[in-house]
XYZ file of C-alpha atoms in Angstrom:
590
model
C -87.264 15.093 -86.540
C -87.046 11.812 -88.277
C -85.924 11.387 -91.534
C -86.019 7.954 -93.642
C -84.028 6.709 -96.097
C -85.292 4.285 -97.573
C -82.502 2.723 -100.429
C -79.470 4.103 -98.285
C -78.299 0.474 -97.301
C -75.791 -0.413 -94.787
C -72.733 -0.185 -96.373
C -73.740 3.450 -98.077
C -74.600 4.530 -94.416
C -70.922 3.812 -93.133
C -69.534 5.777 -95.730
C -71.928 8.628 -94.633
C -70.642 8.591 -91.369
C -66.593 7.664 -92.032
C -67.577 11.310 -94.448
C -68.868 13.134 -91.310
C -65.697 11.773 -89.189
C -63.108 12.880 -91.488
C -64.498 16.458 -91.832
C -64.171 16.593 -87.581
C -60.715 15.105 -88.261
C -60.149 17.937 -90.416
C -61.424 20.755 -88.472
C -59.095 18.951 -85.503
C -56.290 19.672 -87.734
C -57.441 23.228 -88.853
C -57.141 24.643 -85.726
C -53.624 26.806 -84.990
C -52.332 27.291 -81.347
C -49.145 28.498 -79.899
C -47.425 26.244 -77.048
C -45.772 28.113 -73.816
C -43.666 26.169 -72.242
C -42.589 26.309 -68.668
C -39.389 24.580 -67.075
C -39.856 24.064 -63.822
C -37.121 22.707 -60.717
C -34.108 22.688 -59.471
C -31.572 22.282 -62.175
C -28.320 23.873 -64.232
C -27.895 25.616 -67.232
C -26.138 23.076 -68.857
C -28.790 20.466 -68.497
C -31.935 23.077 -69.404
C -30.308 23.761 -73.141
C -28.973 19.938 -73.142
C -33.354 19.341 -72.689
C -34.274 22.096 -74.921
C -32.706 20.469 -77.514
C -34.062 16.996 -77.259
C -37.535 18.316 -76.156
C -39.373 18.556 -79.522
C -42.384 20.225 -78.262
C -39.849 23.140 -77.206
C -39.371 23.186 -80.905
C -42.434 24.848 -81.698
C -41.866 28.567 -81.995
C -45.147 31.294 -81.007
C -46.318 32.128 -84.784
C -46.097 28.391 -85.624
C -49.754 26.574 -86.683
C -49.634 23.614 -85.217
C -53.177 21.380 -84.746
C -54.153 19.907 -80.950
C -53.166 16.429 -82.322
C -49.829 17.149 -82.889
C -49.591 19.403 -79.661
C -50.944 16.207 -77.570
C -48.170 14.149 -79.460
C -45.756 15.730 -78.701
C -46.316 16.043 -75.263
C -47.032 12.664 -74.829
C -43.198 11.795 -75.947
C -41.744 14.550 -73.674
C -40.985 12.093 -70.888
C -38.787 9.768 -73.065
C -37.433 13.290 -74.738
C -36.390 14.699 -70.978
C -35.350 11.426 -69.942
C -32.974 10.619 -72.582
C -31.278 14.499 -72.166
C -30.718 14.012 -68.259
C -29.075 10.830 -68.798
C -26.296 11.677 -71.182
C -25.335 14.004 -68.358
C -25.783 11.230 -66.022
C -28.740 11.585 -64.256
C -30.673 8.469 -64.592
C -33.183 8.542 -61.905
C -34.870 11.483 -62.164
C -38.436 13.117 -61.394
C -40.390 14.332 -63.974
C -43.953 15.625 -63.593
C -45.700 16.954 -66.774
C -49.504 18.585 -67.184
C -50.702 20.227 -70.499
C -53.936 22.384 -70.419
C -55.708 24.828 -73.264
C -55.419 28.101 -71.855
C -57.538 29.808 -74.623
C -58.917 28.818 -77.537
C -55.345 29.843 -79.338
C -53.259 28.830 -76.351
C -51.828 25.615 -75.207
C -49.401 25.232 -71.896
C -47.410 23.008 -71.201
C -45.522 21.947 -68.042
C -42.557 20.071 -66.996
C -41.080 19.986 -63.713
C -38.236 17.900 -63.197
C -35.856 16.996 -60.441
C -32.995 15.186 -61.800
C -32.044 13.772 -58.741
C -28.523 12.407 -58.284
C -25.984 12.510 -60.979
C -23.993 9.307 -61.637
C -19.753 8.863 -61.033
C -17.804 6.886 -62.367
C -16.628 3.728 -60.026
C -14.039 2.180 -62.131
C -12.519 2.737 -64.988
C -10.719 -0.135 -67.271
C -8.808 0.242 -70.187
C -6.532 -2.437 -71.838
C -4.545 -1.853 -74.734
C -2.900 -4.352 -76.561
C -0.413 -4.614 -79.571
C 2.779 -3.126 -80.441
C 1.675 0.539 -80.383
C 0.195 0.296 -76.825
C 2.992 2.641 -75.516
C 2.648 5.124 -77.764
C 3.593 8.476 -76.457
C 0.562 10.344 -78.076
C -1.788 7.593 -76.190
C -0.790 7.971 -73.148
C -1.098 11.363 -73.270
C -4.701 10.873 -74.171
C -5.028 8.557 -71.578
C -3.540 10.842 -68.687
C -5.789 13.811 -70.001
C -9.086 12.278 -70.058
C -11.989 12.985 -68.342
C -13.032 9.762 -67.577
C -11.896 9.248 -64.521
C -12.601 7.411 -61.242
C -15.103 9.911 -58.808
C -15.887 11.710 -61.968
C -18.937 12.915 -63.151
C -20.118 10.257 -65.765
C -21.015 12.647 -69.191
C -21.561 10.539 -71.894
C -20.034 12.878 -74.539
C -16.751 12.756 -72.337
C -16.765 8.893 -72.849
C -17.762 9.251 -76.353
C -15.044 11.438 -76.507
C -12.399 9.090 -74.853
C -13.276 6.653 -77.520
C -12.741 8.657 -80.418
C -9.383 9.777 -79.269
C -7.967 6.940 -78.707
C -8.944 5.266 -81.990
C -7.939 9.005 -83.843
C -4.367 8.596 -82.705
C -3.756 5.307 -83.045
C -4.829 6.067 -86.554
C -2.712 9.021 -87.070
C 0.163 6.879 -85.727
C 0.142 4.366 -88.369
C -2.462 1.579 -86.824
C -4.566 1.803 -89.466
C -6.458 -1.299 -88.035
C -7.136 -0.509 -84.283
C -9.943 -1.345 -83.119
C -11.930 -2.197 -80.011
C -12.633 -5.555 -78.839
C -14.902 -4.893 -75.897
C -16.438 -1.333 -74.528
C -18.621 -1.854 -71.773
C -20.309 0.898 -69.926
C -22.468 -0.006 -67.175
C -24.868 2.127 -64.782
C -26.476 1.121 -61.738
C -29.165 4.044 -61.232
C -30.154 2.783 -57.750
C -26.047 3.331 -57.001
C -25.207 6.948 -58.784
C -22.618 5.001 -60.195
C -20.740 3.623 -63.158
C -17.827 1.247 -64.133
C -16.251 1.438 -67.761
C -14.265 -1.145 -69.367
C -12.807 -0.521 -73.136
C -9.923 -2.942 -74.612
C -8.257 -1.609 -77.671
C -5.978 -3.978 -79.603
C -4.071 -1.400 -81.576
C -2.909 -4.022 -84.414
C 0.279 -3.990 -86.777
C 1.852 -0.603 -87.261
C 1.976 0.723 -91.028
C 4.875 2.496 -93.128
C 5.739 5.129 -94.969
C 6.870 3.052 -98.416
C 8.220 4.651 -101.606
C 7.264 8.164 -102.467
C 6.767 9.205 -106.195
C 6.088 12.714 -106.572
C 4.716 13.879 -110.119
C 6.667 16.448 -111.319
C 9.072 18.001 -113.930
C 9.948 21.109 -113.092
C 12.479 20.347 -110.124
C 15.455 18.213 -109.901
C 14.281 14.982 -107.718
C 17.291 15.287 -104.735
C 16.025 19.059 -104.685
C 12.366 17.948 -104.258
C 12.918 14.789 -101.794
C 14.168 17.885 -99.319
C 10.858 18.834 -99.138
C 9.402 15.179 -97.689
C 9.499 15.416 -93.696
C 10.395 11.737 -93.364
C 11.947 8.482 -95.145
C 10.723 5.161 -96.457
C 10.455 2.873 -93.444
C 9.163 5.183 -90.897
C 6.259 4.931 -89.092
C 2.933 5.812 -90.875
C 2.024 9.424 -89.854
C -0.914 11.406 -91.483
C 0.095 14.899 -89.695
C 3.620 14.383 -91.776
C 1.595 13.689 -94.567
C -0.090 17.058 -93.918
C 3.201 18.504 -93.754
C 4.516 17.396 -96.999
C 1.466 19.030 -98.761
C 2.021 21.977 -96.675
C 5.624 22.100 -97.541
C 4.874 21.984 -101.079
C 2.434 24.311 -101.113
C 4.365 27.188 -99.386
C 7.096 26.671 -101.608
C 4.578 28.333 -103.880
C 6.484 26.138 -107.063
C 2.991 24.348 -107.453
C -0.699 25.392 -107.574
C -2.201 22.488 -106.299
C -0.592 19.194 -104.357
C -2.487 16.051 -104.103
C -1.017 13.294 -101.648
C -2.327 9.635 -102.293
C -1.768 6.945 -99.849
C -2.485 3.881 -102.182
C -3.541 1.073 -99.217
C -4.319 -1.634 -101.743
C -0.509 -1.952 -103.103
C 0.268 -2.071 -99.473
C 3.537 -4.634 -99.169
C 4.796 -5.612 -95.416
C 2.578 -2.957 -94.055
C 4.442 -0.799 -96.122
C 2.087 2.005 -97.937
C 3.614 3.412 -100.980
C 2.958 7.417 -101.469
C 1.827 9.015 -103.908
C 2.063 12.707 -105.026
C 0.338 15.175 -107.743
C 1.156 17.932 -108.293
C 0.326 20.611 -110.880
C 3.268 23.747 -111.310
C 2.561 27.372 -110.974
C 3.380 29.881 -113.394
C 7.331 30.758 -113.523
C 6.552 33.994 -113.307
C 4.209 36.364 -111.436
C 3.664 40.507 -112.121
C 1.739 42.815 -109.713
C 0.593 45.889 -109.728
C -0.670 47.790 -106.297
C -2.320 51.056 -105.374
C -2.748 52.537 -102.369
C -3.243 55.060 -99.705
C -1.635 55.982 -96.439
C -1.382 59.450 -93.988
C 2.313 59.143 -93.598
C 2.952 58.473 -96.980
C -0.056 59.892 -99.574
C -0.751 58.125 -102.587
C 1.172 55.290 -103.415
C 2.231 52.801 -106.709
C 3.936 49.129 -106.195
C 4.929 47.120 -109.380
C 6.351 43.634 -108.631
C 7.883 40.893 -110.550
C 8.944 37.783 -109.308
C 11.036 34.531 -111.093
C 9.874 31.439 -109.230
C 11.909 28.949 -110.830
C 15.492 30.180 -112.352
C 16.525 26.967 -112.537
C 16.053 23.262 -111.566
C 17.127 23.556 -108.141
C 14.274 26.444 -107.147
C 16.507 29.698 -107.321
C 14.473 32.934 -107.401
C 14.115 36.776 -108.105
C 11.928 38.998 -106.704
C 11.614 43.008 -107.329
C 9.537 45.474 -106.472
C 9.241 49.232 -107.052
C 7.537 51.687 -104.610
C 6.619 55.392 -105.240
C 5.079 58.012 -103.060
C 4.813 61.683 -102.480
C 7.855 61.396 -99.898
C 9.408 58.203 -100.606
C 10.580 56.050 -103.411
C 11.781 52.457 -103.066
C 13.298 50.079 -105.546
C 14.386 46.355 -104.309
C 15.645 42.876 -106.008
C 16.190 39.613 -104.296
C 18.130 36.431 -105.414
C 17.224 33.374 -103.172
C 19.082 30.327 -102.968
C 17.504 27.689 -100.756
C 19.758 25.518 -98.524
C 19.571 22.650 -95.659
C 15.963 22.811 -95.064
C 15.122 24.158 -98.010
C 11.318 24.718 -96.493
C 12.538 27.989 -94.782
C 16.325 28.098 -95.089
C 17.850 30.394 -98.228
C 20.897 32.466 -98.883
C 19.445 36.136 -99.874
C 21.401 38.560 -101.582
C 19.938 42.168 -102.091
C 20.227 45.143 -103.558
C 18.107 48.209 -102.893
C 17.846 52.195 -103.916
C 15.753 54.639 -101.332
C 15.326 57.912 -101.194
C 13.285 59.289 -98.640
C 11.742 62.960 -97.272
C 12.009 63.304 -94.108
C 10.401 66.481 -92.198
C 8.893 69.513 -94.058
C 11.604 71.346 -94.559
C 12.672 69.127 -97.083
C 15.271 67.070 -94.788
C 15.793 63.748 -97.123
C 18.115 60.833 -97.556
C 19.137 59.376 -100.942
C 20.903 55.470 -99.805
C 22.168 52.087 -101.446
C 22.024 49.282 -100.175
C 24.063 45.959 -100.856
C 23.413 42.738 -98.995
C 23.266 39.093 -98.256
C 22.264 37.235 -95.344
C 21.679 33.708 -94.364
C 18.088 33.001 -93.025
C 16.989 29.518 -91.272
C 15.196 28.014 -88.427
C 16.131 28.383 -85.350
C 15.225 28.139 -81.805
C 11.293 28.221 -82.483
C 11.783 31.415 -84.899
C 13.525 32.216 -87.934
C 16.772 33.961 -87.780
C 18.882 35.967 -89.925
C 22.723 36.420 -90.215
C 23.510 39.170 -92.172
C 26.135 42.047 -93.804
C 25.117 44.892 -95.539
C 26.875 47.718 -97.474
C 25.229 51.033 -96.800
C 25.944 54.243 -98.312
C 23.878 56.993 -97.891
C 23.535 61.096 -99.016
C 21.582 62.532 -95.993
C 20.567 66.314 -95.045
C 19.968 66.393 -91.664
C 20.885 70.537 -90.789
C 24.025 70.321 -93.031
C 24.633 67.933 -96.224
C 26.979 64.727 -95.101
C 27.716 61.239 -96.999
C 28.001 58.126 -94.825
C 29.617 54.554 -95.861
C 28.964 51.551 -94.055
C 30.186 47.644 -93.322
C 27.114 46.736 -91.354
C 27.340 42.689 -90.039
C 23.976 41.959 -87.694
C 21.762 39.268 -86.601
C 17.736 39.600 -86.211
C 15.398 36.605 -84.740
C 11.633 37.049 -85.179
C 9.019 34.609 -84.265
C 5.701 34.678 -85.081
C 2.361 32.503 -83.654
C -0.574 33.154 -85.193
C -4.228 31.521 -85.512
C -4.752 33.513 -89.048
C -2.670 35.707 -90.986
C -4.957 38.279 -92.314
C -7.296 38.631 -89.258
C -5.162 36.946 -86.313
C -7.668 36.825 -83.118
C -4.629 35.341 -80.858
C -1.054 35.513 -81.688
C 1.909 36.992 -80.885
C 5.207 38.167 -83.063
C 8.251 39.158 -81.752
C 11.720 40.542 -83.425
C 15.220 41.303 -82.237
C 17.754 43.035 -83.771
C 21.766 43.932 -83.040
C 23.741 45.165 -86.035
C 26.464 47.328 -85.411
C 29.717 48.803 -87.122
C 33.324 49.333 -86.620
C 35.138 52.854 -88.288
C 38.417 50.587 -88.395
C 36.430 48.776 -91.216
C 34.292 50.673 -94.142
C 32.725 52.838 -91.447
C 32.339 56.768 -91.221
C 31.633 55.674 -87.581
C 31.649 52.972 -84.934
C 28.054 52.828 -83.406
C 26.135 50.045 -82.610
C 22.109 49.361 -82.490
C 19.392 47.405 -81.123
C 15.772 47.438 -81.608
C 13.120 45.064 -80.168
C 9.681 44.946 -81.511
C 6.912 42.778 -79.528
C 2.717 42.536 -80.340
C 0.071 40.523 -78.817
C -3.312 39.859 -79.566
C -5.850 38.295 -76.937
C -9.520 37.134 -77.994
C -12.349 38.795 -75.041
C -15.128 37.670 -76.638
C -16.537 36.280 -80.328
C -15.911 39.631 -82.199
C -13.658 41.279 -79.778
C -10.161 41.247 -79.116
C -7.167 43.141 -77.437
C -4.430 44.213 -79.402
C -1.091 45.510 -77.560
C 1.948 46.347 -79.158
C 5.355 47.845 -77.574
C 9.079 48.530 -79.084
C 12.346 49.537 -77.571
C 15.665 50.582 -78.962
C 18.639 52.320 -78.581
C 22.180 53.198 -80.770
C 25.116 54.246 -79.349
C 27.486 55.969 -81.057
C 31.313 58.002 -81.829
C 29.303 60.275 -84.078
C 25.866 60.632 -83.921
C 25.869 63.079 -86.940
C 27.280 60.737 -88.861
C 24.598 58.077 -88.585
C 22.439 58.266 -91.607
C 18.794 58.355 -91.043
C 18.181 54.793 -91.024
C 20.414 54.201 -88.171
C 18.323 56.809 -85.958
C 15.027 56.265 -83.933
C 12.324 58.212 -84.990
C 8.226 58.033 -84.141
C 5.148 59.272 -84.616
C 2.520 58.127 -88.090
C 0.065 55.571 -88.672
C 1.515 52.511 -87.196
C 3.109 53.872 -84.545
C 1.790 56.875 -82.299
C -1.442 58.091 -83.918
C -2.218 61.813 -83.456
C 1.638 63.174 -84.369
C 2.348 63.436 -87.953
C 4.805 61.272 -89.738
C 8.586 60.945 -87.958
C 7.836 64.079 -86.337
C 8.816 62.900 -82.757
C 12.147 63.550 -80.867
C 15.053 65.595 -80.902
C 14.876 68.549 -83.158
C 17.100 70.777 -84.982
C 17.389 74.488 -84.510
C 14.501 75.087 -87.254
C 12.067 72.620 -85.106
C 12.069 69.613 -87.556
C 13.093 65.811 -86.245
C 16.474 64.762 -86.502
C 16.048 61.396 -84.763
C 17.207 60.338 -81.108
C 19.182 57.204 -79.761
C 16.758 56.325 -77.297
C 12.871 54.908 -78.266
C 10.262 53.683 -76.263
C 6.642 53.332 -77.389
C 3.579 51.262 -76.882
C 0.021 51.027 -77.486
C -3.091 48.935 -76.112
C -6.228 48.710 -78.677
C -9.909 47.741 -78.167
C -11.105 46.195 -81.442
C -14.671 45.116 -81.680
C -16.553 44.050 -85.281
C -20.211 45.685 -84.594
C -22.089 44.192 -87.909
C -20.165 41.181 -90.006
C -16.738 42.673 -91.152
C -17.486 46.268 -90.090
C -16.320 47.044 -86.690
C -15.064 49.911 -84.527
C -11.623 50.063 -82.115
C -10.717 53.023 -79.590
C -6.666 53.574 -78.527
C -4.227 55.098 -76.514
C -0.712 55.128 -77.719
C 2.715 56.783 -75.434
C 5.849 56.931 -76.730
C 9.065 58.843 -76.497
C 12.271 59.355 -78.810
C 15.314 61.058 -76.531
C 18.945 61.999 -76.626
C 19.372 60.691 -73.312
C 17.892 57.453 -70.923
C 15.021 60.194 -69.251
C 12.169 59.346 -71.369
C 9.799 62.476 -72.341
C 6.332 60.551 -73.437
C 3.906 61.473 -75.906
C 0.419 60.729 -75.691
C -2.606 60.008 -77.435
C -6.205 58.725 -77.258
C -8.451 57.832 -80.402
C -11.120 55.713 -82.149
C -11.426 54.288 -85.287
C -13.189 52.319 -87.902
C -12.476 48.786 -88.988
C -13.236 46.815 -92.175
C -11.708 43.264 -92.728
C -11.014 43.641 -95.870
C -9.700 40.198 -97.820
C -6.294 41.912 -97.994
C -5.930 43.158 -93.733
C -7.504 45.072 -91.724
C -8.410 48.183 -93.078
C -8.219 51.230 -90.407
C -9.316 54.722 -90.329
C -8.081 56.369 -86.908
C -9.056 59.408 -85.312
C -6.413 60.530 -82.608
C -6.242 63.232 -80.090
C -2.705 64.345 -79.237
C -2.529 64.510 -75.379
C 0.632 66.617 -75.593
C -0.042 68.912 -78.422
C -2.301 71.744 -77.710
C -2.264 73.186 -81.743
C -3.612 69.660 -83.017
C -7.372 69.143 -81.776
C -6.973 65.625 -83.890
C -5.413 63.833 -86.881
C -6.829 61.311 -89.304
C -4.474 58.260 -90.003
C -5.250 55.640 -93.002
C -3.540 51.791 -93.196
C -3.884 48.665 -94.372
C -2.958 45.499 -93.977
C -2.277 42.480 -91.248
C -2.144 43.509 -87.566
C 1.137 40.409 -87.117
């Protein structure tokens, strides 16, 4: 059938059929499909995700609406898309065969198959650096570390990689204006292989100049200890870092700023500059908590941050619980590096319950010790006056002179929720009867803990401590100076101190021989709620001849922003009237 238009002209007739085109256009778009796509060919792991992620047609997910057009598109650019991926891994002659077909009206395949043929090594390797830092112990390191290396496997983020390194620690070193003059990587594909050049001219070095630090609350020779280096040495950022660290940690300020101010640079000299804004002289806290071995419990805390000008301080805090009360005040004097090392005297009033049948000990303390950094660790030289009212089978009153040294060290990738790390603490104090001393005796105790990562949300957690006292009198030795086990943080499933020698009405009386461990699997299930199971062995003797206890358990976890918070579940091994015991902490696991 004919049909005639008679006053539809030309031009009116082209816009009658551009109108009919765009409404197939549109119905082109208005379909939806879903794209399966098949890798195909001999190739690695590494180098399927490295293609997944530049192939954009891989992008498209199985609910997605995407029209033919696009689909098509796409495809059409997966060549350049694959090509590009297999060459940053250094595969630049490689065979790619691709075929897209409409399975159903819905469904779209496509295929690549790819062969990436052989990967490209590196033939030579150049690199020149010139100036006065081009011996810089940092560099070379760098340099001696790198993967880019002659017969290597040419990856392009390793050279990448190189680059950035090199420039980074020049930077860090003070050559604020190194820079490359040539870097020349060249491929021939018909060869597998590559030669790199790079030539780094590492420029004029840059100082440390003056260093003003804003502040009024501190006597300026007090506050230069705190700077980790002096006008006229070499420019270096991580020191820079350090300072602010420093500062912070002294926990006199609440926020450090550190300005390097280029533009009044003089001789390559940079003067510093420092903010700072003070924290509050003093600081109250008030705590509540809960624990198996010790109930309900109260801490109030005060602490003086700045008694005077040259950052003296007093700290105090009071415990209470069902079976042990605690009150404790500090005066700190920092010396030397005053970063970590202060003068500490202490004094401190206890009294503690210690079995059921109302076994306690009532002691003062008086002390002062000298605390700095030492051999990797922190150590602690110390003399304490002890005198304590103890029952222990009969009432007795001891009196001690107690000198000692302890060095701890502690490595940790976070404190509050360490997944590696280690700490580890040794202690020798001793005492003579000749001198304030109801008896000689002298003790050691060695406390070590290690945590290894498995997997993303998993990690090992071992811990292990040894000790032992020997001594004229062992009825003499107040409570403190005896071993006991068994509680929360030590071996789950025994109640509270209730391990070791006993006396004749069955409660603990403490032994002069521990040794315990423990070996935890800790796994976080859904965000910061996770699950752990345990075995823990220990023994407190009289004598050498260990006598172990045992127990197995599982608990819950919660990372709480203050620690880990743990409830436990432990089976005694060795106890046939305890099925199992529930033990409550908190707090870091270092």
């Amino acid at each position: 059938m004919t049909i005639d238009c008679p006053h539809m002209n030309k031009s009116s007739l082209c816009k009658y059929y551009l109108l009919i085109l765009l409404c197939l256009s549109f119905q082109a778009w208005a379909d939806t499909v879903n794209v399966v796509v098949d890798y195909q060919g001999r190739w690695s792991s590494e180098l399927k995700k490295n293609v997944s992620l530049f192939l954009s047609i891989a992008t498209i997910k199985p609910k997605d609406s995407v029209s033919p057009f696009r689909i098509r598109k796409l495809h059409k650019q997966a060549n350049a898309e694959i090509t590009t991926a297999l060459q940053a891994y250094g595969y630049y002659r490689p065979v790619i065969t691709t075929a897209l077909s409409q399975t159903t009206s819905q469904q779209w395949r496509a295929e690549y198959t790819i062969e990436p043929g052989i990967q490209t090594h590196i033939r030579y390797r150049t690199i020149a650096v010139t100036g006065p830092g081009r011996n810089t112990i940092d560099l070379v390191k760098v340099l001696s570390t790198s993967k880019i290396k002659p017969n290597a496997p040419l990856l392009h983020q390793n050279y990448a990689a190189l680059k950035k390194q090199l420039s980074e620690t020049l930077y860090h070193a003070g050559y604020l204006d190194q820079h490359f003059t040539k870097t020349e990587l060249k491929i021939f594909p018909d060869l597998a292989l590559a030669d790199i050049e790079l030539i780094l001219d590492t420029g004029q070095p840059y100082y440390f100049g003056k260093v003003t630090i804003d502040q009024t609350i501190l006597e300026p020779d007090f506050i230069e200890q705190f700077i980790p280096f002096k006008p006229g040495d070499l420019l270096d950022s991580n020191k820079l870092l350090q300072l602010q660290f420093n500062l912070n940690d002294s926990r006199f300020f609440n926020h450090v700023e550190i300005n390097t101010h280029r533009e009044a640079t003089q001789d390559f000299y940079i003067p510093i500059e420092v903010i700072t804004t003070p924290s509050k002289p003093q600081k109250y806290s008030v705590g509540l908590g809960y624990g198996t071995d010790t109930g309900p419990r109260l801490k109030l805390g005060a602490e003086f941050l700045r008694i005077n000008r040259t950052g003296h301080q007093i700290t105090s805090e009071l415990s209470v619980s069902p079976i042990a009360n605690d009150f404790a005040i500090n005066y700190r004097i920092p010396f030397h590096e005053v970063v970590h090392d202060y003068w500490n005297f202490s004094a401190r009033e206890s009294s503690e319950q210690i079995s059921q049948s109302n076994h306690n000990s009532d002691s003062l303390l008086l002390g002062a010790s000298r605390n700095e950094t030492i051999w990797q660790g922190n150590r602690r030289l110390y003399l304490n006056y002890e005198k304590t009212h103890f029952t222990i089978d009969t009432i007795d009153q001891s009196e001690f002179l107690i000198p000692g040294i302890e060095w701890s060290t502690t490595k940790t990738n976070n404190t509050l929720y360490p997944t590696r790390g280690y700490k580890i603490s040794i202690d020798v104090h001793g005492a003579y009867d000749q001198i304030i001393a109801s008896t000689s005796f002298i003790r050691a105790d060695v406390n070590a803990s290690k945590i290894i990562p498995l997997a993303s949300n998993s990690r090992l957690l071992l811990n292990g401590e040894w000790g032992t006292v020997r001594s004229k009198n062992f009825d003499r030795l107040p409570p403190s100076q005896r071993f006991f086990s068994g509680g929360d943080r030590t071996i789950r499933g025994y109640s509270y101190l209730a391990l070791g020698p006993v006396t004749d009405l069955g409660d603990a009386k403490g032994g002069t021989f521990l040794s315990r461990g423990s070996i935890e699997l800790e796994t976080l299930l859904y965000k910061n709620f996770g699950a752990s199971v345990f075995y823990d062995a220990g023994s407190v003797t009289e004598h050498p001849e260990f006598d172990f206890k045992t127990s197995v358990g599982a608990g819950f976890r919660w990372r709480s922003p203050v620690g880990m918070l743990r409830i436990d579940f432990s089976h005694p091994l060795d106890d046939p009237t305890t099925r199992y015991r529930a033990h409550f902490s908190i707090g870091p696991d270092l």
